[in-house]
Each structure stands twice: as structure tokens, then as C-alpha cells.
Amino acid sequence: MRKIVISMMSVSLMLSVATACTSNDNQVVESSKVLPENAYETAGVVDNENASLEYLRITDDLGREVVLKSKPERIVTLTPTFTSMLYETGGQAVGRVSFQSFLGDIPAGAEDATEVGFNAQVNLEKVVSLKPDLVIGGVRLHDSMVEQLEANNIPIVVLNMTTYEDVKSKLQFFSKLSDDDSKSEAVLKEMEQKITHLQSKVPANSPRVVIIQVSTREVTLERDNSIAGGAAKLLGVDNLGANLVAMEGRPDKTPFSLEKIMEFDPDLILISTRGSKEDIEPRMKQDMESHPAWSSLRAVNEGQVRFLPQQYFLTNPGVDYADAVEYIGKVVYPEVYGYAE
């Protein structure tokens, strides 16, 4: 049986193989050696009927150590991104959240998996009824479910998916669930080739850009480690909010300040939305047209305000990350990449 130790606490995926492990109710003590990034090692099985066998050991992005005794066969995914990544790397789910049309198509083969609600409104009872041997959720979306699932002896791994580095590291994790590195390697290779090609065409100079995220509850500025900011950074976009102080507990965002935006007077304003586009976009357009501060900005006067599609920028697009980068290229450098639809 394979024994793999994976840690996802940082942007880089750190992999280690345990050489000794003892445990009690409160503590796991482990001695390990660190392997190079992307390296895996098969551990021998001790010929002892009392030996504790493990298939996968992971420290998730909440800092929790999760041990899977065997290869998971009944997986439930709580975001569309994780569902897509699971199927793209050769896995299958018994349960998944619903795919809303603006978030893309259901992966081939996932149509028959039981729906357990939406990513921000999961039906916990339905999840438990599926008797999963692994649940995969997202940071901040599903933190509150950990205690209840653990009480039902259901392991849950909670992952952060924001940056391109997150996509690459999580692809490795999903490849372990299907026990097939080749598919994740093929997905990653295609993604990297497309992004490298896009980067080869980046002009010498970037317009000065502000990236705003608007929801029904708040407005924030996006830093370079946000979903949209990270995609923009790969194309050398001058994100004016990149170096502003991050919000507490939310390193990808900084508090919204119209005064700061007026100080920047950006060439282009990009807006990502969380919630109903049909409500948010008209409200933002009306504010920009009627508020004197907004209407004083060059970008607003010159029609250089772009709303980003939720398909790529509401949640991390995962295996479609290169498409998100291309979309940023089209709105920031349309003369190079063509105009976005």
C-alpha cells in the first residue's frame, strides 16, 4: 500500500514521506525526510498485522493533518473547481455541488453524481447520507463543516484555491486520489504551454490598472495574489493595488478606497463580481455615472471599465486557469490578444 505525505500549507507543495509515526488521542508525532518538489516515494509495508497502514497523509490549508487509511472511493466535492480537477485527473465523485451555468459545464462523467447543494449552500445531511470516505471543501466556504463531518467519521480536506501556484499544487493532490500522475502532468503541461505562449507576446508597457471586487456585502481592491490579480500578474499588468496593505485574514484583498483610486487615476478599471451580476453590474454602472468622484476618473470618462466573467474570476478556474489569463490579456492588451467577447 502506498504511503504518501503531502503538505499544502504554503504556495509551494511540500512533499515528505514519514519514516516513523506514533499517535494517541491528542497528538501525532512524525519524523520525516523532505523530498524535492514534485517527488513521491513509495514506502514499504511492514509485515506486521498490527502495523498502521496509510494511503495518504495531508496537511490541508487550515493546518489540519488528515490521514486516509486507503484510497478514497466515495469522494464528495464541494466546489465546481474541485469537481473539474478531480475528473480531469482521472477521478470520480459520488457527490458534488451544482454547476451554475455561468461557472462552466459539468465535467464529462460527473452528470450522475448526486448534487448536494451549491458551493456556498451545501446540504450537510445529504453529504453524510452518501457515506463518503473523503470530502473536499474550500477555505472560508466550508470551514464550519469540519467539526460535523469529523463527528460522523468522515474525513474532509479543506483547500485554498486562489493563485496559479495553488492550481499547480492541488493538481498533484488530485493525481494522488486517482493514483495516476500522468493525467495531472498532461493538464499542467498544456496549461503551462498556453501561459508561456501568452507571456511571450506581452508588450513592454502595461496600462495602469485597478482591480475591484464587488459583492452584495462589500467592495474591495484586489492584490496580486487574488484570482484576477494573479492572472494579471502573469502578464505583467501594473496592478496599482498590488502593494497596498492587505485586510486582516484576507491576504488577497485590501480595503476599498475611492480616494485612493482617484489618486491612482488608472487607465483601466477591472471589476470582478460575487453574487448576482444582474444586480451588481447595473448598480456599479449607475454609481459610476452619477457619483462625481467616479465620473472624474479618466477610465470612467473614456469607457475603460470592464466587468470580468464569473466563469473565470468568481472562483479560481482551476484547470481553465490559462483561459482566465488569456481573458485578462484580451481586456488589458486587446491590440495584442484580440478583443474579449
mmCIF file of C-alpha atoms in Angstrom, residues 3-341:
data_model
loop_
_atom_site.group_PDB
_atom_site.id
_atom_site.type_symbol
_atom_site.label_atom_id
_atom_site.label_comp_id
_atom_site.label_asym_id
_atom_site.label_seq_id
_atom_site.Cartn_x
_atom_site.Cartn_y
_atom_site.Cartn_z
ATOM 1 C CA LYS A 3 2.163 5.786 1.976
ATOM 2 C CA ILE A 4 2.355 9.404 0.877
ATOM 3 C CA VAL A 5 2.686 12.535 2.955
ATOM 4 C CA ILE A 6 1.569 15.829 1.418
ATOM 5 C CA SER A 7 1.610 19.307 2.947
ATOM 6 C CA MET A 8 -0.274 22.212 1.327
ATOM 7 C CA MET A 9 0.320 24.927 3.896
ATOM 8 C CA SER A 10 2.251 27.210 1.530
ATOM 9 C CA VAL A 11 2.126 28.165 -2.121
ATOM 10 C CA SER A 12 4.719 25.513 -2.889
ATOM 11 C CA LEU A 13 3.610 21.936 -2.417
ATOM 12 C CA MET A 14 5.972 20.366 0.113
ATOM 13 C CA LEU A 15 6.076 16.595 -0.008
ATOM 14 C CA SER A 16 7.505 14.288 2.638
ATOM 15 C CA VAL A 17 7.465 10.581 3.435
ATOM 16 C CA ALA A 18 7.047 9.510 7.042
ATOM 17 C CA THR A 19 9.753 7.273 8.437
ATOM 18 C CA ALA A 20 8.224 6.873 11.884
ATOM 19 C CA CYS A 21 4.799 7.595 13.287
ATOM 20 C CA THR A 22 3.218 7.137 16.714
ATOM 21 C CA SER A 23 -0.115 8.523 17.830
ATOM 22 C CA ASN A 24 -2.524 8.886 20.706
ATOM 23 C CA ASP A 25 -5.873 10.663 21.004
ATOM 24 C CA ASN A 26 -4.340 14.123 21.038
ATOM 25 C CA GLN A 27 -1.123 14.039 19.087
ATOM 26 C CA VAL A 28 0.659 12.603 16.085
ATOM 27 C CA VAL A 29 4.430 12.552 16.289
ATOM 28 C CA GLU A 30 6.211 12.144 12.996
ATOM 29 C CA SER A 31 9.806 12.003 11.829
ATOM 30 C CA SER A 32 10.201 12.634 8.126
ATOM 31 C CA LYS A 33 12.571 13.455 5.326
ATOM 32 C CA VAL A 34 11.773 16.194 2.817
ATOM 33 C CA LEU A 35 11.743 15.260 -0.850
ATOM 34 C CA PRO A 36 12.256 17.618 -3.782
ATOM 35 C CA GLU A 37 9.147 19.335 -5.099
ATOM 36 C CA ASN A 38 7.032 17.018 -7.270
ATOM 37 C CA ALA A 39 8.830 13.963 -5.833
ATOM 38 C CA TYR A 40 6.918 10.983 -4.486
ATOM 39 C CA GLU A 41 8.210 7.845 -2.844
ATOM 40 C CA THR A 42 6.559 4.507 -2.167
ATOM 41 C CA ALA A 43 7.082 3.299 1.373
ATOM 42 C CA GLY A 44 7.418 -0.393 2.141
ATOM 43 C CA VAL A 45 4.718 -2.085 4.188
ATOM 44 C CA VAL A 46 5.862 -3.557 7.456
ATOM 45 C CA ASP A 47 4.972 -7.239 7.720
ATOM 46 C CA ASN A 48 3.109 -6.821 10.972
ATOM 47 C CA GLU A 49 -0.621 -7.353 11.354
ATOM 48 C CA ASN A 50 -0.737 -4.537 13.915
ATOM 49 C CA ALA A 51 1.090 -2.026 11.709
ATOM 50 C CA SER A 52 -0.854 1.141 10.903
ATOM 51 C CA LEU A 53 -1.192 1.403 7.131
ATOM 52 C CA GLU A 54 -1.825 4.712 5.393
ATOM 53 C CA TYR A 55 -2.622 5.625 1.819
ATOM 54 C CA LEU A 56 -2.371 9.406 2.053
ATOM 55 C CA ARG A 57 -1.425 11.932 4.709
ATOM 56 C CA ILE A 58 -2.034 15.612 4.028
ATOM 57 C CA THR A 59 -1.840 18.859 5.961
ATOM 58 C CA ASP A 60 -4.610 20.949 4.455
ATOM 59 C CA ASP A 61 -4.841 24.732 4.195
ATOM 60 C CA LEU A 62 -6.488 25.015 7.620
ATOM 61 C CA GLY A 63 -3.374 23.413 9.109
ATOM 62 C CA ARG A 64 -5.195 20.149 9.851
ATOM 63 C CA GLU A 65 -3.500 16.807 9.346
ATOM 64 C CA VAL A 66 -5.798 14.366 7.569
ATOM 65 C CA VAL A 67 -4.895 10.686 7.213
ATOM 66 C CA LEU A 68 -6.603 8.409 4.697
ATOM 67 C CA LYS A 69 -6.150 4.738 5.504
ATOM 68 C CA SER A 70 -6.999 3.612 1.975
ATOM 69 C CA LYS A 71 -7.581 5.039 -1.474
ATOM 70 C CA PRO A 72 -10.827 7.041 -1.351
ATOM 71 C CA GLU A 73 -13.580 5.544 -3.488
ATOM 72 C CA ARG A 74 -16.537 7.714 -2.433
ATOM 73 C CA ILE A 75 -15.496 11.350 -2.866
ATOM 74 C CA VAL A 76 -17.741 14.407 -2.488
ATOM 75 C CA THR A 77 -16.525 17.727 -3.950
ATOM 76 C CA LEU A 78 -17.951 20.975 -2.572
ATOM 77 C CA THR A 79 -16.898 23.401 -5.320
ATOM 78 C CA PRO A 80 -17.239 23.157 -9.115
ATOM 79 C CA THR A 81 -13.492 23.797 -9.423
ATOM 80 C CA PHE A 82 -12.634 20.744 -7.329
ATOM 81 C CA THR A 83 -15.112 18.619 -9.261
ATOM 82 C CA SER A 84 -13.465 19.600 -12.538
ATOM 83 C CA MET A 85 -9.974 18.986 -11.190
ATOM 84 C CA LEU A 86 -10.968 15.576 -9.865
ATOM 85 C CA TYR A 87 -12.367 14.422 -13.197
ATOM 86 C CA GLU A 88 -9.576 15.982 -15.260
ATOM 87 C CA THR A 89 -7.062 13.938 -13.273
ATOM 88 C CA GLY A 90 -8.943 10.666 -13.675
ATOM 89 C CA GLY A 91 -11.045 10.601 -10.508
ATOM 90 C CA GLN A 92 -14.781 10.317 -9.902
ATOM 91 C CA ALA A 93 -17.226 11.674 -7.328
ATOM 92 C CA VAL A 94 -20.328 10.186 -5.736
ATOM 93 C CA GLY A 95 -21.479 13.680 -4.789
ATOM 94 C CA ARG A 96 -20.836 17.220 -5.996
ATOM 95 C CA VAL A 97 -22.291 20.707 -5.778
ATOM 96 C CA SER A 98 -24.493 22.003 -8.564
ATOM 97 C CA PHE A 99 -22.904 23.719 -11.551
ATOM 98 C CA GLN A 100 -24.470 27.082 -12.288
ATOM 99 C CA SER A 101 -24.356 27.932 -15.992
ATOM 100 C CA PHE A 102 -22.020 30.897 -15.579
ATOM 101 C CA LEU A 103 -19.394 28.684 -13.913
ATOM 102 C CA GLY A 104 -18.934 26.411 -16.910
ATOM 103 C CA ASP A 105 -20.055 22.962 -17.930
ATOM 104 C CA ILE A 106 -20.308 19.840 -15.782
ATOM 105 C CA PRO A 107 -17.273 17.605 -16.477
ATOM 106 C CA ALA A 108 -17.953 14.571 -18.620
ATOM 107 C CA GLY A 109 -18.819 11.670 -16.334
ATOM 108 C CA ALA A 110 -19.931 13.850 -13.414
ATOM 109 C CA GLU A 111 -23.531 14.250 -14.540
ATOM 110 C CA ASP A 112 -24.781 11.328 -12.438
ATOM 111 C CA ALA A 113 -23.033 12.315 -9.206
ATOM 112 C CA THR A 114 -25.570 13.287 -6.550
ATOM 113 C CA GLU A 115 -25.993 17.044 -6.150
ATOM 114 C CA VAL A 116 -25.536 18.278 -2.565
ATOM 115 C CA GLY A 117 -26.490 21.941 -2.996
ATOM 116 C CA PHE A 118 -24.404 24.912 -4.107
ATOM 117 C CA ASN A 119 -20.820 25.618 -3.082
ATOM 118 C CA ALA A 120 -21.900 28.249 -0.532
ATOM 119 C CA GLN A 121 -25.088 26.377 0.467
ATOM 120 C CA VAL A 122 -24.183 22.733 0.981
ATOM 121 C CA ASN A 123 -26.783 20.291 2.303
ATOM 122 C CA LEU A 124 -24.757 18.606 5.041
ATOM 123 C CA GLU A 125 -27.322 15.859 5.649
ATOM 124 C CA LYS A 126 -27.178 14.854 2.001
ATOM 125 C CA VAL A 127 -23.376 14.783 2.121
ATOM 126 C CA VAL A 128 -23.430 12.492 5.169
ATOM 127 C CA SER A 129 -26.072 10.247 3.574
ATOM 128 C CA LEU A 130 -23.680 9.467 0.709
ATOM 129 C CA LYS A 131 -21.260 7.893 3.219
ATOM 130 C CA PRO A 132 -18.185 9.460 1.617
ATOM 131 C CA ASP A 133 -14.663 8.392 2.514
ATOM 132 C CA LEU A 134 -13.390 11.864 1.547
ATOM 133 C CA VAL A 135 -14.950 15.324 1.271
ATOM 134 C CA ILE A 136 -13.026 18.124 -0.451
ATOM 135 C CA GLY A 137 -14.035 21.672 0.502
ATOM 136 C CA GLY A 138 -12.777 25.217 0.176
ATOM 137 C CA VAL A 139 -11.248 27.572 2.724
ATOM 138 C CA ARG A 140 -13.800 30.031 4.173
ATOM 139 C CA LEU A 141 -16.632 28.296 2.312
ATOM 140 C CA HIS A 142 -16.630 25.035 4.240
ATOM 141 C CA ASP A 143 -14.551 25.562 7.395
ATOM 142 C CA SER A 144 -17.677 25.306 9.531
ATOM 143 C CA MET A 145 -18.452 21.805 8.242
ATOM 144 C CA VAL A 146 -15.243 20.243 9.548
ATOM 145 C CA GLU A 147 -16.429 19.517 13.091
ATOM 146 C CA GLN A 148 -19.735 17.993 11.994
ATOM 147 C CA LEU A 149 -18.168 15.761 9.347
ATOM 148 C CA GLU A 150 -15.448 14.604 11.718
ATOM 149 C CA ALA A 151 -18.153 13.760 14.255
ATOM 150 C CA ASN A 152 -19.576 11.417 11.607
ATOM 151 C CA ASN A 153 -16.111 9.909 10.988
ATOM 152 C CA ILE A 154 -15.963 11.471 7.526
ATOM 153 C CA PRO A 155 -12.557 12.906 6.570
ATOM 154 C CA ILE A 156 -12.603 16.365 4.989
ATOM 155 C CA VAL A 157 -9.697 18.189 3.342
ATOM 156 C CA VAL A 158 -10.129 21.971 3.123
ATOM 157 C CA LEU A 159 -8.074 23.636 0.405
ATOM 158 C CA ASN A 160 -7.316 27.208 -0.601
ATOM 159 C CA MET A 161 -7.589 27.883 -4.338
ATOM 160 C CA THR A 162 -6.610 31.394 -5.331
ATOM 161 C CA THR A 163 -3.328 31.600 -7.228
ATOM 162 C CA TYR A 164 -1.754 29.748 -10.129
ATOM 163 C CA GLU A 165 0.633 28.112 -7.660
ATOM 164 C CA ASP A 166 -2.428 26.797 -5.806
ATOM 165 C CA VAL A 167 -3.712 25.257 -9.033
ATOM 166 C CA LYS A 168 -0.416 23.501 -9.692
ATOM 167 C CA SER A 169 -0.045 22.116 -6.187
ATOM 168 C CA LYS A 170 -3.645 20.923 -5.937
ATOM 169 C CA LEU A 171 -3.362 19.140 -9.278
ATOM 170 C CA GLN A 172 -0.678 16.999 -7.660
ATOM 171 C CA PHE A 173 -3.008 16.244 -4.759
ATOM 172 C CA PHE A 174 -5.844 15.222 -7.081
ATOM 173 C CA SER A 175 -3.498 12.989 -9.056
ATOM 174 C CA LYS A 176 -2.823 11.047 -5.840
ATOM 175 C CA LEU A 177 -6.551 10.446 -5.378
ATOM 176 C CA SER A 178 -6.762 8.778 -8.792
ATOM 177 C CA ASP A 179 -3.338 7.186 -8.337
ATOM 178 C CA ASP A 180 -2.320 8.413 -11.800
ATOM 179 C CA ASP A 181 0.241 11.196 -12.121
ATOM 180 C CA SER A 182 0.160 11.160 -15.923
ATOM 181 C CA LYS A 183 -3.190 12.916 -16.288
ATOM 182 C CA SER A 184 -2.352 15.774 -13.945
ATOM 183 C CA GLU A 185 1.025 16.143 -15.657
ATOM 184 C CA ALA A 186 -0.697 16.380 -19.056
ATOM 185 C CA VAL A 187 -3.174 19.004 -17.771
ATOM 186 C CA LEU A 188 -0.376 21.030 -16.185
ATOM 187 C CA LYS A 189 1.837 20.817 -19.265
ATOM 188 C CA GLU A 190 -0.921 22.088 -21.543
ATOM 189 C CA MET A 191 -1.722 24.901 -19.100
ATOM 190 C CA GLU A 192 1.892 25.993 -18.765
ATOM 191 C CA GLN A 193 2.472 25.902 -22.516
ATOM 192 C CA LYS A 194 -0.504 28.179 -23.132
ATOM 193 C CA ILE A 195 0.514 30.640 -20.414
ATOM 194 C CA THR A 196 4.112 30.692 -21.670
ATOM 195 C CA HIS A 197 2.838 31.457 -25.174
ATOM 196 C CA LEU A 198 0.663 34.276 -23.832
ATOM 197 C CA GLN A 199 3.598 35.690 -21.869
ATOM 198 C CA SER A 200 5.799 35.678 -24.961
ATOM 199 C CA LYS A 201 3.502 38.305 -26.506
ATOM 200 C CA VAL A 202 3.296 40.724 -23.537
ATOM 201 C CA PRO A 203 4.062 44.322 -24.599
ATOM 202 C CA ALA A 204 6.844 46.264 -22.906
ATOM 203 C CA ASN A 205 4.467 48.686 -21.210
ATOM 204 C CA SER A 206 1.299 47.972 -19.251
ATOM 205 C CA PRO A 207 -1.600 50.351 -18.663
ATOM 206 C CA ARG A 208 -2.110 51.310 -15.032
ATOM 207 C CA VAL A 209 -4.904 49.070 -13.763
ATOM 208 C CA VAL A 210 -7.121 48.901 -10.691
ATOM 209 C CA ILE A 211 -8.914 45.616 -9.958
ATOM 210 C CA ILE A 212 -12.075 45.886 -7.857
ATOM 211 C CA GLN A 213 -14.210 43.083 -6.440
ATOM 212 C CA VAL A 214 -17.851 43.896 -5.742
ATOM 213 C CA SER A 215 -20.303 41.714 -3.837
ATOM 214 C CA THR A 216 -23.699 42.398 -2.321
ATOM 215 C CA ARG A 217 -21.970 42.963 1.034
ATOM 216 C CA GLU A 218 -18.693 44.753 0.304
ATOM 217 C CA VAL A 219 -16.297 46.294 -2.170
ATOM 218 C CA THR A 220 -12.554 45.578 -2.038
ATOM 219 C CA LEU A 221 -9.431 46.180 -4.101
ATOM 220 C CA GLU A 222 -7.622 43.103 -5.386
ATOM 221 C CA ARG A 223 -3.926 42.477 -4.793
ATOM 222 C CA ASP A 224 -1.596 40.368 -6.951
ATOM 223 C CA ASN A 225 -2.410 37.183 -5.020
ATOM 224 C CA SER A 226 -6.137 37.388 -5.739
ATOM 225 C CA ILE A 227 -7.724 35.346 -8.526
ATOM 226 C CA ALA A 228 -7.879 38.215 -11.023
ATOM 227 C CA GLY A 229 -4.716 39.849 -9.697
ATOM 228 C CA GLY A 230 -2.723 36.648 -10.008
ATOM 229 C CA ALA A 231 -3.813 36.104 -13.619
ATOM 230 C CA ALA A 232 -2.970 39.734 -14.407
ATOM 231 C CA LYS A 233 0.443 39.458 -12.778
ATOM 232 C CA LEU A 234 1.401 36.609 -15.114
ATOM 233 C CA LEU A 235 1.018 39.073 -17.992
ATOM 234 C CA GLY A 236 2.971 41.871 -16.339
ATOM 235 C CA VAL A 237 -0.076 44.013 -15.654
ATOM 236 C CA ASP A 238 0.618 47.076 -13.497
ATOM 237 C CA ASN A 239 -1.926 46.403 -10.738
ATOM 238 C CA LEU A 240 -1.999 49.607 -8.700
ATOM 239 C CA GLY A 241 -3.477 47.848 -5.672
ATOM 240 C CA ALA A 242 -0.744 45.213 -5.501
ATOM 241 C CA ASN A 243 1.303 46.872 -2.763
ATOM 242 C CA LEU A 244 -1.496 48.215 -0.593
ATOM 243 C CA VAL A 245 -1.842 46.755 2.907
ATOM 244 C CA ALA A 246 -3.870 43.543 2.964
ATOM 245 C CA MET A 247 -7.022 43.079 5.018
ATOM 246 C CA GLU A 248 -6.637 41.027 8.183
ATOM 247 C CA GLY A 249 -7.049 37.348 7.391
ATOM 248 C CA ARG A 250 -7.552 38.081 3.691
ATOM 249 C CA PRO A 251 -4.143 38.500 2.082
ATOM 250 C CA ASP A 252 -5.534 38.801 -1.446
ATOM 251 C CA LYS A 253 -7.589 41.937 -0.732
ATOM 252 C CA THR A 254 -7.141 45.474 0.517
ATOM 253 C CA PRO A 255 -9.911 47.805 1.770
ATOM 254 C CA PHE A 256 -11.721 49.761 -0.918
ATOM 255 C CA SER A 257 -10.874 53.455 -1.087
ATOM 256 C CA LEU A 258 -12.369 55.702 -3.741
ATOM 257 C CA GLU A 259 -9.924 58.386 -2.644
ATOM 258 C CA LYS A 260 -7.013 56.052 -3.366
ATOM 259 C CA ILE A 261 -8.460 55.199 -6.786
ATOM 260 C CA MET A 262 -8.793 58.915 -7.549
ATOM 261 C CA GLU A 263 -5.154 59.324 -6.529
ATOM 262 C CA PHE A 264 -4.162 56.478 -8.879
ATOM 263 C CA ASP A 265 -6.379 57.741 -11.732
ATOM 264 C CA PRO A 266 -5.952 54.393 -13.528
ATOM 265 C CA ASP A 267 -6.030 53.830 -17.280
ATOM 266 C CA LEU A 268 -8.288 50.796 -16.873
ATOM 267 C CA ILE A 269 -10.649 49.520 -14.186
ATOM 268 C CA LEU A 270 -11.399 45.782 -13.975
ATOM 269 C CA ILE A 271 -14.339 44.635 -11.862
ATOM 270 C CA SER A 272 -14.997 41.095 -10.666
ATOM 271 C CA THR A 273 -18.327 40.301 -9.032
ATOM 272 C CA ARG A 274 -19.584 37.955 -6.322
ATOM 273 C CA GLY A 275 -23.324 37.477 -6.311
ATOM 274 C CA SER A 276 -25.905 38.280 -8.941
ATOM 275 C CA LYS A 277 -24.317 40.033 -11.923
ATOM 276 C CA GLU A 278 -27.765 41.225 -12.916
ATOM 277 C CA ASP A 279 -27.966 43.228 -9.669
ATOM 278 C CA ILE A 280 -24.338 44.254 -9.174
ATOM 279 C CA GLU A 281 -23.315 45.436 -12.640
ATOM 280 C CA PRO A 282 -26.196 47.926 -13.184
ATOM 281 C CA ARG A 283 -25.690 49.319 -9.688
ATOM 282 C CA MET A 284 -21.960 49.841 -10.266
ATOM 283 C CA LYS A 285 -22.575 51.461 -13.659
ATOM 284 C CA GLN A 286 -25.164 53.787 -12.145
ATOM 285 C CA ASP A 287 -22.798 54.757 -9.306
ATOM 286 C CA MET A 288 -20.009 55.497 -11.751
ATOM 287 C CA GLU A 289 -22.258 57.660 -13.899
ATOM 288 C CA SER A 290 -23.872 59.610 -11.052
ATOM 289 C CA HIS A 291 -21.115 59.978 -8.445
ATOM 290 C CA PRO A 292 -18.851 62.996 -9.103
ATOM 291 C CA ALA A 293 -15.743 61.207 -7.833
ATOM 292 C CA TRP A 294 -16.237 58.236 -10.136
ATOM 293 C CA SER A 295 -17.101 60.373 -13.119
ATOM 294 C CA SER A 296 -13.909 62.398 -12.627
ATOM 295 C CA LEU A 297 -11.734 59.362 -13.409
ATOM 296 C CA ARG A 298 -10.198 59.059 -16.886
ATOM 297 C CA ALA A 299 -11.011 55.371 -17.110
ATOM 298 C CA VAL A 300 -14.698 56.071 -16.488
ATOM 299 C CA ASN A 301 -14.825 59.008 -18.904
ATOM 300 C CA GLU A 302 -13.069 57.045 -21.631
ATOM 301 C CA GLY A 303 -15.156 53.912 -21.218
ATOM 302 C CA GLN A 304 -12.244 51.863 -19.884
ATOM 303 C CA VAL A 305 -14.217 49.883 -17.299
ATOM 304 C CA ARG A 306 -14.509 46.116 -17.817
ATOM 305 C CA PHE A 307 -16.560 43.567 -15.887
ATOM 306 C CA LEU A 308 -14.805 40.204 -15.651
ATOM 307 C CA PRO A 309 -16.784 36.985 -16.262
ATOM 308 C CA GLN A 310 -17.638 34.974 -13.171
ATOM 309 C CA GLN A 311 -16.754 31.805 -15.065
ATOM 310 C CA TYR A 312 -13.087 32.646 -14.543
ATOM 311 C CA PHE A 313 -12.962 35.108 -11.659
ATOM 312 C CA LEU A 314 -15.731 34.310 -9.164
ATOM 313 C CA THR A 315 -13.841 31.223 -8.042
ATOM 314 C CA ASN A 316 -10.434 30.007 -9.136
ATOM 315 C CA PRO A 317 -10.945 28.473 -12.602
ATOM 316 C CA GLY A 318 -8.663 25.531 -11.820
ATOM 317 C CA VAL A 319 -7.894 23.569 -14.980
ATOM 318 C CA ASP A 320 -9.133 26.559 -17.028
ATOM 319 C CA TYR A 321 -6.636 28.939 -15.422
ATOM 320 C CA ALA A 322 -4.842 29.578 -18.712
ATOM 321 C CA ASP A 323 -8.164 30.703 -20.221
ATOM 322 C CA ALA A 324 -8.536 33.230 -17.384
ATOM 323 C CA VAL A 325 -5.050 34.566 -18.119
ATOM 324 C CA GLU A 326 -5.935 34.862 -21.797
ATOM 325 C CA TYR A 327 -9.106 36.778 -20.921
ATOM 326 C CA ILE A 328 -7.066 39.264 -18.890
ATOM 327 C CA GLY A 329 -4.759 39.636 -21.884
ATOM 328 C CA LYS A 330 -7.706 40.471 -24.107
ATOM 329 C CA VAL A 331 -9.109 43.192 -21.834
ATOM 330 C CA VAL A 332 -5.742 44.749 -20.943
ATOM 331 C CA TYR A 333 -3.887 44.323 -24.252
ATOM 332 C CA PRO A 334 -6.644 43.934 -26.902
ATOM 333 C CA GLU A 335 -4.314 45.100 -29.668
ATOM 334 C CA VAL A 336 -2.125 42.044 -28.937
ATOM 335 C CA TYR A 337 -4.525 39.285 -27.875
ATOM 336 C CA GLY A 338 -7.736 40.379 -29.590
ATOM 337 C CA TYR A 339 -10.863 41.763 -28.028
ATOM 338 C CA ALA A 340 -12.791 39.890 -25.345
ATOM 339 C CA GLU A 341 -16.348 38.930 -26.193
#
